[in-house]
Amino acid sequence: MDSLEKIVSLAKRRGFVYPGSEIYGGLKGTWDYGPLGTELKFNLKQEWWKYMVSRRENIFGLNASVLMNPKVWEASGHTEAFTDPLVECKVCHERFRADNESDIKEHESRHKGKKVQWTEPKKFNLLVEAKLGAVEGEKSTVYLRGEITQGVHVNFKNVLDSMHPKIPFGIAQIGKAFRNEITPGNFIFRSREFEQMELQYYIKPDEKEARKVFEYWKKERMNWYVGLGMNKKRLRFRQHEPDERAHYAKDAWDIEYETPFGWKECEGIHHRGDWDLSRHSEYSGMDLSYFDEESKERFIPWVIETSAGVERPLLCFLLDAYSEEDNRVVLKLHPRLAPYKVAVFPLLANKPELVKLAQSVHGELKEEFTVAWDARGNIGKRYYAQDEIGTPYCITVDFDSLEDKAVTVRDRDTMKQKRVKIGELAEYLKNYLGMTYN
Ligand code: GAP
């Protein structure tokens, strides 16, 4: 098994990620997040929000609808240009992304020795259509948003008028996006429904300023991954070739992660120029310019965007955290990402006095942390199970605890154990979990 297969299996077995609609045979490119996956996703989004929004004065949050007036997508260029080139195998009519050489080669090998003929590449639009309306026949076609970005740009004027921000400022959003991907795959890496975490940062229309701001956000975004414990050696920047860039981008850089299936885009940073606001001004007839009080100039701002998925970085964090040591599997997730921060065990499940004290420790800690409870099997097995889901600390209540009002705290990574007074536990854990941003 390679490490991706191991992660897929662990994710299913331990309640991180399940195939979507599994009992009905599934739905390609969709995934459901189990109890632990939901916590992990939540933590990841919260870390992003804290880092990108809460700590800063000039970034505002937004939460726009998934469904939008279809004119939005005409204006943004997506109905025309949000396409992937696809080729079709003339033998079995399966379709592939024309730029995905490894999938194409793999497919040819399945036709063992037969000469496979491919059609010329055709453009395939990635927007997912939906029908909206109550009466059959009168329903109108809308699109599930292909990027969460447009919800921000169409609200640019609303944010200006309600918050009166001074340029430069940003609008941040987290939410679902949908793409009719031709070949979803590599587990949750490429799916048809996923979440994005984006910042649209509005600046003066000036190339020198744009370069400076672009470099700033590139660094910030890389620091976010490294700050959450991702191995620097597995991360790199890659600039897009001009013919690779999306229709809205003047410049585009990816933060790539070295996965078992190669170096892959984890997140993109884009110089969108005035593409979005100009087009929405033109198509809506609304004036989306900004008046700069200082210079007394009116202009259409430019946009530098940072755009990450949620599930794709989540997969990279899982791959990065996975390690096998002697007799155990450990997910060395950063404590701020770990689904459970701590687990509490009574040494023996059939000793009511131990269970009672352990339950009261569990109850107190639950006020401040996500806490697991386990009273099954022996202690070694419980440690193993918590290591495998990345719980940074395990607390055991034993017979001595009844006397000295202290418990054993065991560290996931070093496996070292320490005795800590019950009354000092919460403080102790907070210090060691690095729960606050410096
Ligand atoms: N607003 C710009 C934009 O959407 P993108 O490069 O198309 O840019 C940004 O997407 C990020 O969204 C990607 O780096 C990836 O993390 C995530 N993403 C895109 N398509 C995805 C898919 N099919 N499945 C999972 N994540 C995806």
PDB file of C-alpha atoms in Angstrom, residues 17-120:
ATOM      1  CA  VAL A  17     -13.803  10.653   5.254  1.00  0.00           C
ATOM      2  CA  TYR A  18     -16.355   8.293   3.690  1.00  0.00           C
ATOM      3  CA  PRO A  19     -17.255   7.896   0.009  1.00  0.00           C
ATOM      4  CA  GLY A  20     -20.360  10.016  -0.755  1.00  0.00           C
ATOM      5  CA  SER A  21     -23.767   8.200  -0.900  1.00  0.00           C
ATOM      6  CA  GLU A  22     -21.947   4.933  -0.289  1.00  0.00           C
ATOM      7  CA  ILE A  23     -24.971   2.708   0.432  1.00  0.00           C
ATOM      8  CA  TYR A  24     -26.347   3.577  -3.030  1.00  0.00           C
ATOM      9  CA  GLY A  25     -23.116   2.717  -4.787  1.00  0.00           C
ATOM     10  CA  GLY A  26     -21.612   6.184  -4.370  1.00  0.00           C
ATOM     11  CA  LEU A  27     -21.527   9.308  -6.534  1.00  0.00           C
ATOM     12  CA  LYS A  28     -18.237   9.930  -8.293  1.00  0.00           C
ATOM     13  CA  GLY A  29     -16.262  12.910  -7.000  1.00  0.00           C
ATOM     14  CA  THR A  30     -18.232  13.366  -3.775  1.00  0.00           C
ATOM     15  CA  TRP A  31     -17.110  12.643  -0.213  1.00  0.00           C
ATOM     16  CA  ASP A  32     -18.737  12.785   3.200  1.00  0.00           C
ATOM     17  CA  TYR A  33     -16.851  13.846   6.312  1.00  0.00           C
ATOM     18  CA  GLY A  34     -17.277  11.723   9.422  1.00  0.00           C
ATOM     19  CA  PRO A  35     -17.055  12.861  13.050  1.00  0.00           C
ATOM     20  CA  LEU A  36     -13.266  13.298  13.030  1.00  0.00           C
ATOM     21  CA  GLY A  37     -13.097  14.711   9.492  1.00  0.00           C
ATOM     22  CA  THR A  38     -15.708  17.278  10.441  1.00  0.00           C
ATOM     23  CA  GLU A  39     -13.638  18.437  13.444  1.00  0.00           C
ATOM     24  CA  LEU A  40     -10.482  18.556  11.333  1.00  0.00           C
ATOM     25  CA  LYS A  41     -12.195  20.542   8.579  1.00  0.00           C
ATOM     26  CA  PHE A  42     -13.653  22.911  11.132  1.00  0.00           C
ATOM     27  CA  ASN A  43     -10.225  23.460  12.742  1.00  0.00           C
ATOM     28  CA  LEU A  44      -8.581  24.057   9.380  1.00  0.00           C
ATOM     29  CA  LYS A  45     -11.147  26.676   8.411  1.00  0.00           C
ATOM     30  CA  GLN A  46     -10.939  28.307  11.824  1.00  0.00           C
ATOM     31  CA  GLU A  47      -7.127  28.512  11.582  1.00  0.00           C
ATOM     32  CA  TRP A  48      -7.432  30.111   8.163  1.00  0.00           C
ATOM     33  CA  TRP A  49     -10.015  32.619   9.405  1.00  0.00           C
ATOM     34  CA  LYS A  50      -7.953  33.536  12.469  1.00  0.00           C
ATOM     35  CA  TYR A  51      -4.804  33.980  10.390  1.00  0.00           C
ATOM     36  CA  MET A  52      -6.353  35.799   7.445  1.00  0.00           C
ATOM     37  CA  VAL A  53      -9.229  37.765   8.986  1.00  0.00           C
ATOM     38  CA  SER A  54      -9.426  38.048  12.790  1.00  0.00           C
ATOM     39  CA  ARG A  55      -5.815  39.191  13.306  1.00  0.00           C
ATOM     40  CA  ARG A  56      -6.063  41.939  10.711  1.00  0.00           C
ATOM     41  CA  GLU A  57      -7.844  45.261  10.679  1.00  0.00           C
ATOM     42  CA  ASN A  58      -8.442  45.689   6.971  1.00  0.00           C
ATOM     43  CA  ILE A  59      -9.918  42.284   6.074  1.00  0.00           C
ATOM     44  CA  PHE A  60     -13.686  41.784   6.208  1.00  0.00           C
ATOM     45  CA  GLY A  61     -15.649  38.566   6.131  1.00  0.00           C
ATOM     46  CA  LEU A  62     -18.476  37.714   3.752  1.00  0.00           C
ATOM     47  CA  ASN A  63     -20.849  34.822   3.208  1.00  0.00           C
ATOM     48  CA  ALA A  64     -22.534  34.880  -0.201  1.00  0.00           C
ATOM     49  CA  SER A  65     -25.091  32.563  -1.808  1.00  0.00           C
ATOM     50  CA  VAL A  66     -24.031  29.517  -3.762  1.00  0.00           C
ATOM     51  CA  LEU A  67     -26.788  30.267  -6.278  1.00  0.00           C
ATOM     52  CA  MET A  68     -26.339  33.488  -8.206  1.00  0.00           C
ATOM     53  CA  ASN A  69     -27.956  35.283 -11.108  1.00  0.00           C
ATOM     54  CA  PRO A  70     -26.593  33.517 -14.231  1.00  0.00           C
ATOM     55  CA  LYS A  71     -25.437  36.886 -15.607  1.00  0.00           C
ATOM     56  CA  VAL A  72     -22.704  36.797 -12.933  1.00  0.00           C
ATOM     57  CA  TRP A  73     -21.058  33.920 -14.769  1.00  0.00           C
ATOM     58  CA  GLU A  74     -21.307  35.600 -18.139  1.00  0.00           C
ATOM     59  CA  ALA A  75     -19.684  38.705 -16.713  1.00  0.00           C
ATOM     60  CA  SER A  76     -16.958  36.758 -14.924  1.00  0.00           C
ATOM     61  CA  GLY A  77     -16.134  34.912 -18.156  1.00  0.00           C
ATOM     62  CA  HIS A  78     -16.894  31.485 -16.723  1.00  0.00           C
ATOM     63  CA  THR A  79     -19.671  30.489 -19.139  1.00  0.00           C
ATOM     64  CA  GLU A  80     -17.223  31.050 -21.974  1.00  0.00           C
ATOM     65  CA  ALA A  81     -13.789  30.296 -20.613  1.00  0.00           C
ATOM     66  CA  PHE A  82     -14.095  28.061 -17.540  1.00  0.00           C
ATOM     67  CA  THR A  83     -13.225  25.000 -19.546  1.00  0.00           C
ATOM     68  CA  ASP A  84     -10.891  22.051 -19.541  1.00  0.00           C
ATOM     69  CA  PRO A  85      -9.759  20.436 -22.780  1.00  0.00           C
ATOM     70  CA  LEU A  86     -10.978  16.838 -22.922  1.00  0.00           C
ATOM     71  CA  VAL A  87     -10.229  13.938 -25.225  1.00  0.00           C
ATOM     72  CA  GLU A  88     -12.402  10.879 -25.727  1.00  0.00           C
ATOM     73  CA  CYS A  89     -11.171   7.329 -26.195  1.00  0.00           C
ATOM     74  CA  LYS A  90     -12.740   6.131 -29.471  1.00  0.00           C
ATOM     75  CA  VAL A  91     -12.708   2.520 -28.284  1.00  0.00           C
ATOM     76  CA  CYS A  92     -14.787   2.840 -25.095  1.00  0.00           C
ATOM     77  CA  HIS A  93     -15.844   6.528 -25.125  1.00  0.00           C
ATOM     78  CA  GLU A  94     -14.340   7.302 -21.738  1.00  0.00           C
ATOM     79  CA  ARG A  95     -13.258  10.945 -21.417  1.00  0.00           C
ATOM     80  CA  PHE A  96     -10.094  12.399 -19.907  1.00  0.00           C
ATOM     81  CA  ARG A  97      -8.475  15.765 -19.395  1.00  0.00           C
ATOM     82  CA  ALA A  98      -6.241  16.258 -22.420  1.00  0.00           C
ATOM     83  CA  ASP A  99      -3.448  17.604 -20.207  1.00  0.00           C
ATOM     84  CA  ASN A 100      -3.475  14.590 -17.889  1.00  0.00           C
ATOM     85  CA  GLU A 101      -0.805  12.411 -19.485  1.00  0.00           C
ATOM     86  CA  SER A 102      -0.627   9.868 -16.678  1.00  0.00           C
ATOM     87  CA  ASP A 103      -4.379   9.105 -16.777  1.00  0.00           C
ATOM     88  CA  ILE A 104      -4.271   8.834 -20.575  1.00  0.00           C
ATOM     89  CA  LYS A 105      -1.278   6.451 -20.487  1.00  0.00           C
ATOM     90  CA  GLU A 106      -2.932   4.387 -17.752  1.00  0.00           C
ATOM     91  CA  HIS A 107      -6.095   4.150 -19.849  1.00  0.00           C
ATOM     92  CA  GLU A 108      -4.162   3.085 -22.971  1.00  0.00           C
ATOM     93  CA  SER A 109      -2.511   0.321 -20.975  1.00  0.00           C
ATOM     94  CA  ARG A 110      -5.960  -0.989 -20.033  1.00  0.00           C
ATOM     95  CA  HIS A 111      -6.645  -1.665 -23.742  1.00  0.00           C
ATOM     96  CA  LYS A 112      -3.635  -4.002 -23.748  1.00  0.00           C
ATOM     97  CA  GLY A 113      -1.762  -3.611 -27.015  1.00  0.00           C
ATOM     98  CA  LYS A 114      -4.762  -2.268 -28.960  1.00  0.00           C
ATOM     99  CA  LYS A 115      -4.144   0.979 -30.797  1.00  0.00           C
ATOM    100  CA  VAL A 116      -6.188   3.550 -28.902  1.00  0.00           C
ATOM    101  CA  GLN A 117      -7.415   6.475 -30.980  1.00  0.00           C
ATOM    102  CA  TRP A 118      -8.226   9.715 -29.252  1.00  0.00           C
ATOM    103  CA  THR A 119     -10.538  12.464 -30.482  1.00  0.00           C
ATOM    104  CA  GLU A 120      -9.151  15.965 -30.926  1.00  0.00           C
TER     105      GLU A 120
END
